[in-house]
GROMACS .gro file of C-alpha atoms in nm:
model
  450
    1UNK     CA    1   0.000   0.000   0.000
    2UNK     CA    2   0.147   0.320  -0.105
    3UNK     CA    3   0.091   0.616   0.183
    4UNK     CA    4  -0.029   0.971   0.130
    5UNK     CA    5   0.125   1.298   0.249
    6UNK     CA    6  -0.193   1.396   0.349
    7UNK     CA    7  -0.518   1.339   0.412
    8UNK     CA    8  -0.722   1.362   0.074
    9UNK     CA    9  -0.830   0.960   0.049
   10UNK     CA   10  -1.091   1.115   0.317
   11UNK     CA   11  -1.261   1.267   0.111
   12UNK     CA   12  -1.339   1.006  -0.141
   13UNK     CA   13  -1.341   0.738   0.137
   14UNK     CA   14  -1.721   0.730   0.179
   15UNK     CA   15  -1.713   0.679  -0.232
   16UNK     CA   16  -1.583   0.292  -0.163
   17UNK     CA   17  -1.807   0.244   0.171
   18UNK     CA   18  -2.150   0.378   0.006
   19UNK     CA   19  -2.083   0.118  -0.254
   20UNK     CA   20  -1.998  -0.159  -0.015
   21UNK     CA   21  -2.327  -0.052   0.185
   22UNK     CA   22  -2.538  -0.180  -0.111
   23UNK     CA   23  -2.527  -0.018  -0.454
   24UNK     CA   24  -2.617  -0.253  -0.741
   25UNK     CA   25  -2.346  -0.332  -0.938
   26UNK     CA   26  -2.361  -0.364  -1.299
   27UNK     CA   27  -2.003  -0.396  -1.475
   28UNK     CA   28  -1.936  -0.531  -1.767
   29UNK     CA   29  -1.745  -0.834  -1.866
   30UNK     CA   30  -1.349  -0.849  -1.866
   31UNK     CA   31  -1.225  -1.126  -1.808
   32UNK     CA   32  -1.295  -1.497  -1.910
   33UNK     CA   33  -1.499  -1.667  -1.689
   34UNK     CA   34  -1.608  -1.330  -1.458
   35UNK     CA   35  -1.827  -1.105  -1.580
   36UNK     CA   36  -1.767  -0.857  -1.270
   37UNK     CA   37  -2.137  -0.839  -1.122
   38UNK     CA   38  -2.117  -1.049  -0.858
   39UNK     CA   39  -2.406  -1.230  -1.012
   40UNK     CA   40  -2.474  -1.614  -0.951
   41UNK     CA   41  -2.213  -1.797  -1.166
   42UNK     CA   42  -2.226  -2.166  -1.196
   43UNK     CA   43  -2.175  -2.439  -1.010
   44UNK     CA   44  -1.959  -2.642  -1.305
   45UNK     CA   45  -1.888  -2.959  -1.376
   46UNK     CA   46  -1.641  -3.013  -1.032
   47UNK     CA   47  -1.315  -3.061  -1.341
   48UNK     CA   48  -1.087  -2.773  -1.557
   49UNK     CA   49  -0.913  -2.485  -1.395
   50UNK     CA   50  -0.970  -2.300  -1.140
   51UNK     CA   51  -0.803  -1.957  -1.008
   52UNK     CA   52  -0.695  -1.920  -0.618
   53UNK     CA   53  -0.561  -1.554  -0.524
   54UNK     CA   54  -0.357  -1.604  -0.262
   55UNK     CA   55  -0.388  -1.300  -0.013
   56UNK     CA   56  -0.056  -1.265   0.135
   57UNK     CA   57   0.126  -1.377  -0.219
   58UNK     CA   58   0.555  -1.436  -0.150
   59UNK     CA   59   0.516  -1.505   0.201
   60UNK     CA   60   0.335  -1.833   0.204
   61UNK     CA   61   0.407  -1.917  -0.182
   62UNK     CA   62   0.584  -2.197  -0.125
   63UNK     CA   63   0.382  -2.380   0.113
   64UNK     CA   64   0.059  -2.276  -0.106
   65UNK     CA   65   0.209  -2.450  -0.429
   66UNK     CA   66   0.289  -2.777  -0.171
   67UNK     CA   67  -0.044  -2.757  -0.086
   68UNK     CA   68  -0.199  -2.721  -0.456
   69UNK     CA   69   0.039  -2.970  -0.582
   70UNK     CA   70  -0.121  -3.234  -0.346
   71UNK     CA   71  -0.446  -3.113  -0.435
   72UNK     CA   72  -0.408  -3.170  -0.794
   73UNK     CA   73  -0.261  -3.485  -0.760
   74UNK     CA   74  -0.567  -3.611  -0.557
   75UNK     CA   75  -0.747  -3.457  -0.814
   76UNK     CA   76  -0.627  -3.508  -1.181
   77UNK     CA   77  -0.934  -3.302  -1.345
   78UNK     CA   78  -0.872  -2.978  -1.194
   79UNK     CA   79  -0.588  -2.729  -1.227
   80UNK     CA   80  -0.540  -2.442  -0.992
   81UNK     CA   81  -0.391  -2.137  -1.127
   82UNK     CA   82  -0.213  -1.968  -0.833
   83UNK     CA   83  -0.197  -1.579  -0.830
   84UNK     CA   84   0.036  -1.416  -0.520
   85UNK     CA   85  -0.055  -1.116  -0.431
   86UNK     CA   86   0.118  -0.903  -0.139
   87UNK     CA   87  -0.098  -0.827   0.152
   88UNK     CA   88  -0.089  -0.463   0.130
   89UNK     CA   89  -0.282  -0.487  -0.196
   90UNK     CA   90  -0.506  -0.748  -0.166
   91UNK     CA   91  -0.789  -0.503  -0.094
   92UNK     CA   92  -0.740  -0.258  -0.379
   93UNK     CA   93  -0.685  -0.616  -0.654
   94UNK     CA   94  -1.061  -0.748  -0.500
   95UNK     CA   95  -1.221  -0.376  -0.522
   96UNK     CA   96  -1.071  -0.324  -0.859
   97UNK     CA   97  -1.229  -0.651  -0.947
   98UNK     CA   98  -1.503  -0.666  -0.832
   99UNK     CA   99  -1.585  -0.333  -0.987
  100UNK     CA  100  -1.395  -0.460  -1.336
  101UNK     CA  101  -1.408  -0.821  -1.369
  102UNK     CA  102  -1.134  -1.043  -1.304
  103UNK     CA  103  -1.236  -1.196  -0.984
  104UNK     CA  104  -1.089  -1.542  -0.902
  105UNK     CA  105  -1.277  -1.841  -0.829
  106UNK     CA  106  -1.084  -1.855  -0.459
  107UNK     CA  107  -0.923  -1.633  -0.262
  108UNK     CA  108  -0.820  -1.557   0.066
  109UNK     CA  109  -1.016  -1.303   0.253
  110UNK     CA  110  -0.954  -1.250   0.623
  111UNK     CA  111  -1.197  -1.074   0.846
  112UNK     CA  112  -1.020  -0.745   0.802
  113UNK     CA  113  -1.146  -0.695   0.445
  114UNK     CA  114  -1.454  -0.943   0.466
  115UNK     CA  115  -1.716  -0.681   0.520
  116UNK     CA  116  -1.628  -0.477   0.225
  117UNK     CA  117  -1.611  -0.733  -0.033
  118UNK     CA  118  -1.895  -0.923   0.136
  119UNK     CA  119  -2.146  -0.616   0.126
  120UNK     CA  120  -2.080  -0.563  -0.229
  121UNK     CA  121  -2.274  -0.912  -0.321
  122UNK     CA  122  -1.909  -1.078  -0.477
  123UNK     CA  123  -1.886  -1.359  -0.209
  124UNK     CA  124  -2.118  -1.693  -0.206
  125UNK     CA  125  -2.249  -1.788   0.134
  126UNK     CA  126  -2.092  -2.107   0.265
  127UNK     CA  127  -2.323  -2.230   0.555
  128UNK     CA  128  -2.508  -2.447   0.341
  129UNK     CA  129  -2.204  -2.632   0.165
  130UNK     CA  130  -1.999  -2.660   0.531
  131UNK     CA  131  -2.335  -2.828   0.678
  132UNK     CA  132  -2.299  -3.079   0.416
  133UNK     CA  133  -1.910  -3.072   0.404
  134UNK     CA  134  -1.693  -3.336   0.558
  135UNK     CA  135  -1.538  -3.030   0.741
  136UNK     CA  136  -1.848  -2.977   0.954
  137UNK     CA  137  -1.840  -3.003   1.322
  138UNK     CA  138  -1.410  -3.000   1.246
  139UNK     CA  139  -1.369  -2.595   1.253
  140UNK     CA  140  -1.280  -2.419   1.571
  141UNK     CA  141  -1.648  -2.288   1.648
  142UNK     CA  142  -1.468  -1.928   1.787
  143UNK     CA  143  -1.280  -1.915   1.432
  144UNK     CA  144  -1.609  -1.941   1.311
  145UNK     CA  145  -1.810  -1.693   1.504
  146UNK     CA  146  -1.558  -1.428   1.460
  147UNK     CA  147  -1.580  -1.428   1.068
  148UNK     CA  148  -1.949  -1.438   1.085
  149UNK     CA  149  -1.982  -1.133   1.284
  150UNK     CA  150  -1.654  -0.978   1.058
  151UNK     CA  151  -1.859  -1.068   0.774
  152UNK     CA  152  -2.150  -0.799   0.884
  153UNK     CA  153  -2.406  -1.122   0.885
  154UNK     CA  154  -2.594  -1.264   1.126
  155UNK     CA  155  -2.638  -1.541   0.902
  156UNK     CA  156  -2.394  -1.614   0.645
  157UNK     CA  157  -2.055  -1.729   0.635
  158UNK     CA  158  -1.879  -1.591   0.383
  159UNK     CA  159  -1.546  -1.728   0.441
  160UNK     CA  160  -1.418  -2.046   0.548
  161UNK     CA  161  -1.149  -1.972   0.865
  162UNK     CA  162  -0.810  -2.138   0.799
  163UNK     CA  163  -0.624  -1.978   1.079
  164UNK     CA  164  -0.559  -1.726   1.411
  165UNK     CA  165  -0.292  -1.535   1.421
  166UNK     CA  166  -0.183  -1.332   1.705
  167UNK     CA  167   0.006  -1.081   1.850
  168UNK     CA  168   0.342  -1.175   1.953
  169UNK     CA  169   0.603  -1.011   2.114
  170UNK     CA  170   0.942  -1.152   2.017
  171UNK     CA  171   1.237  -1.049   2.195
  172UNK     CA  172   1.632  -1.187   2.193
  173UNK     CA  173   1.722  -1.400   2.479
  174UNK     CA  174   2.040  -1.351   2.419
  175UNK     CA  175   2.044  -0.962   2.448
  176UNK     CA  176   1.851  -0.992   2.749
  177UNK     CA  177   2.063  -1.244   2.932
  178UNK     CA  178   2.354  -1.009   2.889
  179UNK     CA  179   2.224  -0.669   3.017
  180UNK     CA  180   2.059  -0.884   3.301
  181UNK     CA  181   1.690  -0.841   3.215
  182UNK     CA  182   1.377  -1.007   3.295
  183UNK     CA  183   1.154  -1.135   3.027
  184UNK     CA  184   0.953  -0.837   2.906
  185UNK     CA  185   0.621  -1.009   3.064
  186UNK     CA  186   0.490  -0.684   3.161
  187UNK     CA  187   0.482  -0.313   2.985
  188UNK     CA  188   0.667  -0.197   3.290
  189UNK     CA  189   0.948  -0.442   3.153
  190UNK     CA  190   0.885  -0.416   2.812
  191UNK     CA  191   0.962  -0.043   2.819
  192UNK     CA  192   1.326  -0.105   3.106
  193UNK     CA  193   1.456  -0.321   2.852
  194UNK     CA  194   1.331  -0.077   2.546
  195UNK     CA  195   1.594   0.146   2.712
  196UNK     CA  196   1.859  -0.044   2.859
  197UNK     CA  197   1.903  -0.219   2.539
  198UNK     CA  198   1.934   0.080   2.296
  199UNK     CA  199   2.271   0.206   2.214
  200UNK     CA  200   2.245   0.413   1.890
  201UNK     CA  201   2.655   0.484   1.836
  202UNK     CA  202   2.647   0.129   1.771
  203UNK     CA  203   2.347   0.066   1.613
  204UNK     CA  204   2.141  -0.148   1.924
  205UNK     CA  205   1.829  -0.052   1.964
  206UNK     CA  206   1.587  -0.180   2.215
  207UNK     CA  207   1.287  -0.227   1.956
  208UNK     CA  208   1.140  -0.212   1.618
  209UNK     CA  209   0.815  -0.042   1.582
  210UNK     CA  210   0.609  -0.020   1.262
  211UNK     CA  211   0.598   0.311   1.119
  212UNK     CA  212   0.419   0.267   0.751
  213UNK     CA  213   0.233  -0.012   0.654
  214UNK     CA  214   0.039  -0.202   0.898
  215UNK     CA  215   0.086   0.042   1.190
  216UNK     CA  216  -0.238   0.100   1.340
  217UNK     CA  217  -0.320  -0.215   1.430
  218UNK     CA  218   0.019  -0.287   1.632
  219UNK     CA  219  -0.043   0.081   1.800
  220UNK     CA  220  -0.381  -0.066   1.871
  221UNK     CA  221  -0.270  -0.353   2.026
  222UNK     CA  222  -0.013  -0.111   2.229
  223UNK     CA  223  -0.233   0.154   2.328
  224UNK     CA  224  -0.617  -0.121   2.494
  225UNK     CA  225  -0.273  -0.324   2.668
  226UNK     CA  226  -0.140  -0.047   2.894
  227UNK     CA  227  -0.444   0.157   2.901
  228UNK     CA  228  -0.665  -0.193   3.014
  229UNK     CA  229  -0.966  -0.082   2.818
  230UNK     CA  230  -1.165  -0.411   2.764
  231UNK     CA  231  -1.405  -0.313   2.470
  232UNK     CA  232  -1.348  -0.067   2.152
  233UNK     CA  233  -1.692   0.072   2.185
  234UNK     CA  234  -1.901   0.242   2.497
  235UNK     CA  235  -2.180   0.055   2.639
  236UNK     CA  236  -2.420   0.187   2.410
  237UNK     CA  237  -2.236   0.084   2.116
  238UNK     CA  238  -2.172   0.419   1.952
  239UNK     CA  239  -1.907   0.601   2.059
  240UNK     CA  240  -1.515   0.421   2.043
  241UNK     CA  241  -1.321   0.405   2.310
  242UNK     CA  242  -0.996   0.459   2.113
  243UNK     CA  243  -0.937   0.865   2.263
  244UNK     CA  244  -1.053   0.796   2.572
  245UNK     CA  245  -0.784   0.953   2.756
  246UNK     CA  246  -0.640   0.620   2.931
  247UNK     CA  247  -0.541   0.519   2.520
  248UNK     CA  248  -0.408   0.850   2.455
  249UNK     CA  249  -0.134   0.827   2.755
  250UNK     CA  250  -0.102   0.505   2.654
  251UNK     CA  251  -0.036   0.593   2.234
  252UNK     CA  252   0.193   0.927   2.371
  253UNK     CA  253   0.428   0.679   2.552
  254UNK     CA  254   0.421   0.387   2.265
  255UNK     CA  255   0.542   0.677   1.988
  256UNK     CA  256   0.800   0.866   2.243
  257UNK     CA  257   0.975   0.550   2.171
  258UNK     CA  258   1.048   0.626   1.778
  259UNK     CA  259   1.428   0.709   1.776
  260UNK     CA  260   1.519   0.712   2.091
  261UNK     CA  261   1.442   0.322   2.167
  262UNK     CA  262   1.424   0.241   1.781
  263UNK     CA  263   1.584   0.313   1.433
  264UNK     CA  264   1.478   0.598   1.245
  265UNK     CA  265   1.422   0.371   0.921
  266UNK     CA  266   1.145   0.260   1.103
  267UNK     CA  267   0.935   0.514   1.012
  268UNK     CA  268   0.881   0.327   0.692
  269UNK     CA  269   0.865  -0.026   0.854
  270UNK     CA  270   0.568  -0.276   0.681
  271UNK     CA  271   0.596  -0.589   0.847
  272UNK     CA  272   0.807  -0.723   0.596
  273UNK     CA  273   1.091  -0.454   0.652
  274UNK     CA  274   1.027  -0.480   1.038
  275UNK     CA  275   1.070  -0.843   1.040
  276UNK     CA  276   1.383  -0.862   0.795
  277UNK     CA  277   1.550  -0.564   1.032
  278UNK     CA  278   1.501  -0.751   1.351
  279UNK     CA  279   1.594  -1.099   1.212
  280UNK     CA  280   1.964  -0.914   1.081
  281UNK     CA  281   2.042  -0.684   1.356
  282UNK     CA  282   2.079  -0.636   1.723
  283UNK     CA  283   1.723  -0.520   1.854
  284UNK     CA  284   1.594  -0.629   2.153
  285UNK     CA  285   1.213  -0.697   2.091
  286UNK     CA  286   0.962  -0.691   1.840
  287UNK     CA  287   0.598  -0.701   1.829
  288UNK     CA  288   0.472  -0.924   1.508
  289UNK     CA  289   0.249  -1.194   1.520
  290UNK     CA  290   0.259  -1.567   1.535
  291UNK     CA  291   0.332  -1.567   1.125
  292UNK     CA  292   0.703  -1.484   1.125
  293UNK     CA  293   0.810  -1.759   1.361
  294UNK     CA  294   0.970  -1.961   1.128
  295UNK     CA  295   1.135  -1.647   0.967
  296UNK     CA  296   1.313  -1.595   1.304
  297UNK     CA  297   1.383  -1.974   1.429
  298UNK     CA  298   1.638  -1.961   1.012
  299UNK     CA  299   1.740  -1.631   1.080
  300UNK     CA  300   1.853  -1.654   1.423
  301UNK     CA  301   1.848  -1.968   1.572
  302UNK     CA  302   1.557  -2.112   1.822
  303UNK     CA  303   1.803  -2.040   2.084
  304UNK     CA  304   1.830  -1.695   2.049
  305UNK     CA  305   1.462  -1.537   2.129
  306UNK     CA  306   1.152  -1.616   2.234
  307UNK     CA  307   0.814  -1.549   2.143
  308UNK     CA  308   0.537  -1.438   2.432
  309UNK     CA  309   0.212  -1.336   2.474
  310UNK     CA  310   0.164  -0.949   2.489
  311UNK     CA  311   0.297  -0.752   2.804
  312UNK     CA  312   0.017  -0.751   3.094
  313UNK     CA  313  -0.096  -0.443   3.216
  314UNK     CA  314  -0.280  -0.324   3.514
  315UNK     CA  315  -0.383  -0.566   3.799
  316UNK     CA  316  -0.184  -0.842   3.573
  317UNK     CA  317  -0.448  -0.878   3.311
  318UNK     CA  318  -0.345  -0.917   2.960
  319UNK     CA  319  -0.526  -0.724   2.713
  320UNK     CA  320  -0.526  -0.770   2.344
  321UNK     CA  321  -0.687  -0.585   2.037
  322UNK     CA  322  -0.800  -0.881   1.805
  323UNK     CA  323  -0.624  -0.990   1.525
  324UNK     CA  324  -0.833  -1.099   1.212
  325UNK     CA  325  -0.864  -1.470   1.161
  326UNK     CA  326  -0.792  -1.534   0.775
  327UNK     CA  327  -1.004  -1.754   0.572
  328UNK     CA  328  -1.114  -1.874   0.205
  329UNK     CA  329  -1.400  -1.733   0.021
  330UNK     CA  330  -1.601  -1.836  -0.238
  331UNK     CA  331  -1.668  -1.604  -0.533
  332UNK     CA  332  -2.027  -1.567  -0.647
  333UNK     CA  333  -1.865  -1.488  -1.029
  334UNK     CA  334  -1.688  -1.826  -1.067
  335UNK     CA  335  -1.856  -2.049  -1.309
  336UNK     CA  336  -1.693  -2.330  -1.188
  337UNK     CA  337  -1.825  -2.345  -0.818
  338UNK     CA  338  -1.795  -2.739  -0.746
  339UNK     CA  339  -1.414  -2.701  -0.826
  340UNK     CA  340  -1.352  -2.431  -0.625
  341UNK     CA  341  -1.540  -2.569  -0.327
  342UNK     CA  342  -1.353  -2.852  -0.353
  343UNK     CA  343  -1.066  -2.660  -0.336
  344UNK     CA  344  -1.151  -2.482  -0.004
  345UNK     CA  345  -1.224  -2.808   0.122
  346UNK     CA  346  -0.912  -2.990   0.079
  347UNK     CA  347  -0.720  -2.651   0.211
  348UNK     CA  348  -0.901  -2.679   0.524
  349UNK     CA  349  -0.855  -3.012   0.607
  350UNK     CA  350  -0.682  -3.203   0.896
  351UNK     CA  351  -0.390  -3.201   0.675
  352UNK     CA  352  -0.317  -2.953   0.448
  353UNK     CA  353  -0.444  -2.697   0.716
  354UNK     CA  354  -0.201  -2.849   0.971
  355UNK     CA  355   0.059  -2.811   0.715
  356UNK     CA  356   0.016  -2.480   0.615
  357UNK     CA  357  -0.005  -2.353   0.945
  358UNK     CA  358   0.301  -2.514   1.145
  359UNK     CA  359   0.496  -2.308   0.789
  360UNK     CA  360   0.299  -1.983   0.953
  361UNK     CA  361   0.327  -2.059   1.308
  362UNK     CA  362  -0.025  -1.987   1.331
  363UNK     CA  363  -0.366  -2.151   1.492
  364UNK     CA  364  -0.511  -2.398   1.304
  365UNK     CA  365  -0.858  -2.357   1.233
  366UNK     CA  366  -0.933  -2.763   1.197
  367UNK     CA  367  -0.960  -2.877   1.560
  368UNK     CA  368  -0.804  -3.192   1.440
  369UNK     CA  369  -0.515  -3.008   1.287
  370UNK     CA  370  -0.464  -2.824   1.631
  371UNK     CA  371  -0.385  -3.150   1.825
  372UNK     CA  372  -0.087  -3.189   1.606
  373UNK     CA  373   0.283  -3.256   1.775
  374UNK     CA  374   0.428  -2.923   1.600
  375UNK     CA  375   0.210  -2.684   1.813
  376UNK     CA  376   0.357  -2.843   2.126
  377UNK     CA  377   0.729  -2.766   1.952
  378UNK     CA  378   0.632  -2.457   1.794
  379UNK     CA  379   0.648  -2.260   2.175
  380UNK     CA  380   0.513  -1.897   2.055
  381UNK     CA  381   0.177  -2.056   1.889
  382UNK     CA  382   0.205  -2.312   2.180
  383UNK     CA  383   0.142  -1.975   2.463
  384UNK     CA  384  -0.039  -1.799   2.247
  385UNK     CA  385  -0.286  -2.061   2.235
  386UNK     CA  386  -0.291  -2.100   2.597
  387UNK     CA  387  -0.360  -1.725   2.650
  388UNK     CA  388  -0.675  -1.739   2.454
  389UNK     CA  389  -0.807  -2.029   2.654
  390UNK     CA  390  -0.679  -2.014   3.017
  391UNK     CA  391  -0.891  -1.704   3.092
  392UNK     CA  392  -0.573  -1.465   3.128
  393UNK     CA  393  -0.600  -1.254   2.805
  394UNK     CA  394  -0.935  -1.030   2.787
  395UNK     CA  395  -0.955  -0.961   2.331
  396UNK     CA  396  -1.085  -0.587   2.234
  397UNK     CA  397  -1.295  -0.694   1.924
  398UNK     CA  398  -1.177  -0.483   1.673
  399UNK     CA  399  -1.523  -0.391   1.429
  400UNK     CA  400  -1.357  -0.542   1.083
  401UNK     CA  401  -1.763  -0.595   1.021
  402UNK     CA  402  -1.765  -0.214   0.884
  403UNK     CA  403  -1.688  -0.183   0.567
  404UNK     CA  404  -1.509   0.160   0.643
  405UNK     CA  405  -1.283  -0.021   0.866
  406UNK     CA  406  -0.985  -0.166   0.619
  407UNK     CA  407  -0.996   0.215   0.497
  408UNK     CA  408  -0.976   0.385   0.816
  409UNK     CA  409  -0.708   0.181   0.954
  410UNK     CA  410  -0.447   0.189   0.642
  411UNK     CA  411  -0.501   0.455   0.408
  412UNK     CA  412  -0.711   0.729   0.628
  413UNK     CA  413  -0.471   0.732   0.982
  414UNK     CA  414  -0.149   0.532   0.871
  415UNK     CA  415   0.023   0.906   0.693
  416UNK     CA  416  -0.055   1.081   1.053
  417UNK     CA  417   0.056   0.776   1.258
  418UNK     CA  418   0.367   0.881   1.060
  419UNK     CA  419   0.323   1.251   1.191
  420UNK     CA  420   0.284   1.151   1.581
  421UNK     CA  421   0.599   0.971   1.530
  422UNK     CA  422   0.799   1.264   1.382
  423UNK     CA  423   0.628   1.495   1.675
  424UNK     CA  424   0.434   1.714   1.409
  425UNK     CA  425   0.073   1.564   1.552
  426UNK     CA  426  -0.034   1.526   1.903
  427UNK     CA  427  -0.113   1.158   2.013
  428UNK     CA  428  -0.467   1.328   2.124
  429UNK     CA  429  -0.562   1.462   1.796
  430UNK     CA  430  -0.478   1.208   1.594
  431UNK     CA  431  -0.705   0.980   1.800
  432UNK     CA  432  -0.989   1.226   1.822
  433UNK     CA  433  -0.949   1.231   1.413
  434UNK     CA  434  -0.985   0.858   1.408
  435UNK     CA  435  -1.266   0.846   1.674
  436UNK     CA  436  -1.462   1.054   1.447
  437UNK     CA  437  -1.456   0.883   1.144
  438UNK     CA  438  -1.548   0.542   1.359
  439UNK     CA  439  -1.817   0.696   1.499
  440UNK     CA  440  -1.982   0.810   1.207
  441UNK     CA  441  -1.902   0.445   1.046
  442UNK     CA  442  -2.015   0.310   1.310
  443UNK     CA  443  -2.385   0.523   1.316
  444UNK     CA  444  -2.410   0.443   0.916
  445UNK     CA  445  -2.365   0.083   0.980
  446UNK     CA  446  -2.625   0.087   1.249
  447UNK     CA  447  -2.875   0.244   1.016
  448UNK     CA  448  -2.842  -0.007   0.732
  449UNK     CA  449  -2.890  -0.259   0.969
  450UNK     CA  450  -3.192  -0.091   1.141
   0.00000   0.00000   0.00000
């Protein structure tokens, strides 16, 4: 995703959003096999090709084309045409599709961008074929809920959840041992060791944060864990909770650590950069999620750092912002439905989703795939699945269910993100900014519904 110097995507943001709230589409034909209008396609004879876009193309390419290679052996009549594309584009490819034709038959869509192409009528409802699926009864039921709800449905599915991925914070046993540290368990810690372990004349720093792509969600995830807020809304469901002035502390103390805890190149850090910086250098922690585990363990060694459930806050309790389970959707365009279903199917099963997930270090969404030996090995996915389940990490559901959402937490806020860190916007107003534009999401939402 390329960022703006400024702030005029808000004022053609709504353009996007009034579209996802339920204009009719009708596009013309562009592309074999898609004629754009998220009309009813066909169900096919279950053989030919099929196309699969994966959503977070380069990263898990290899372990995809594994995966479609044993697809397509156990089944000869269908080919799958695998299209990477990088995660910070994923949601301009599907909007430019689904406006232009070209949609794939496949094609990952996690409950950060479900809403959006969900409300604009391009995704097939999948109750009805996972009631009759051999993967019923198999998925993680909380997997589930969470991309119903992401989805903006009370009743349809529209994707198939393949995985949870949270919020980790890595940091370098090593370093630690050596400056005589304690594990960064707590934000009181996290921030001592920020410190202590920063010596810019040669080029240690204490952490990595992520200044460009990306970066609203980890200074989410920063600002509900010290500040202990429990819930992004108020009780009456209107107002967010994100500038209430606990979070705003909280955000003030997060960006005071740009360059004098961190680099200065990481004012430009997607997670790609981040990850790739940490892996080659000596900083002491970063925050990432479960997905880059294996990218650490070659780089450095399992030896060398650990990965832990986010720092606990006050009164001990862990607090978490929610990250966005990913999943497989069905497009309503395909004409070759069967196929692609089939497809889905064999991605989420016992074995193909255990597979792909020990390569991410990530939850598996097949309960049978979760009793696998590797998540017992695999010690960061190990604790973070005990934090979700031993009642000592409270999750801030983030509302991925408006279509606004994917907008106002990239494109709208990620260019002044950029400004609190360089000290040219206050940690207050850029939160009231972004309060306002959730609100009013939030209110047009409501009224669609009503």
């Amino acid at each position: 995703m390329k960022i703006s110097n400024g702030r005029s995507s808000r004022g053609g943001r709504r353009t996007s959003a009034a579209v996802a709230l339920g204009a009719v589409l009708a596009l013309t034909a562009t592309a074999c096999g898609d004629d754009g209008s998220g009309g009813s396609g066909e169900e096919g004879s279950g053989k030919g090709k099929i196309v699969f876009w994966d959503n977070n193309g380069g990263v898990r390419t290899d372990i995809w084309k594994e995966i479609i290679a044993d697809f397509e052996k156990a089944n000869p009549d269908i080919k799958v045409q695998y299209v990477p594309v990088a995660a910070t584009e994923v949601q301009s490819k599907y909007d430019t599709a689904v406006q232009g034709g070209g949609l794939p038959d496949v094609g990952g869509v996690g409950a950060a961008m479900l809403a959006g192409v969900a409300a604009q009528d391009a995704l097939e409802p999948l109750e009805g074929r996972l009631a009759k699926s051999s993967l019923n009864g198999k998925l993680n039921e909380g997997m589930v809920e969470s991309v119903k709800v992401a989805g903006g449905s009370d009743e349809h599915l529209y994707t198939i959840p393949t995985s949870a991925n949270n919020g980790t914070l890595y940091y370098r046993t090593d370093l630690f041992k050596k400056a005589g540290l304690d594990e960064p368990s707590t934000w009181e810690k996290f921030y001592e060791a920020a410190d202590k372990l920063t010596n810019a004349k040669k080029n240690e720093f204490g952490y990595t944060i992520r200044g460009g792509a990306g970066s609203i969600a980890q200074a989410l995830d920063a600002m509900y864990g010290q500040s202990g807020i429990t819930s992004f809304w108020d009780a009456g469901g209107e107002k967010t909770t994100v500038n209430d002035p606990k979070n705003v502390q909280a955000l003030e103390k997060y960006a005071a650590l740009y360059k004098k805890d961190t680099p200065a190149a990481d004012l430009n850090n997607d997670f790609t950069k981040m990850v790739a910086q940490w892996d080659s250098g000596t900083i002491g922690m970063l925050n990432h999620n479960l997905g880059s585990y294996q990218d650490h363990v070659k780089a450095l060694g399992a030896d060398k750092f650990r990965g832990i459930p986010q720092p606990t806050g006050p009164g001990g309790k862990r607090v978490q912002v929610s990250n966005p389970v990913d999943g497989l959707g069905l497009f309503k365009s395909s004409k070759n439905k069967e196929a692609a279903w089939k497809f889905i199917e064999f991605a989420v099963s016992h074995e193909s989703n255990s597979k792909w997930n020990e390569s991410a270090g990530a939850i598996p969404s097949n309960k049978e795939a979760a009793k696998d030996a590797w998540i017992s090995k695999a010690e960061p996915t190990k604790l973070a699945a005990a934090a979700l389940n031993d009642g000592s990490t409270t999750i801030v559901q983030l509302p991925y269910y408006l279509p606004d959402w994917n907008t106002i937490s990239k494109a709208d806020n990620e260019p002044d993100f950029q400004k609190v860190l360089l000290g040219k916007m206050s940690a207050k107003d850029f939160l009231d900014t972004m309060a306002e534009q959730l609100n009013k999401a939030q209110a047009e939402w409501k009224q669609q519904k009503g």
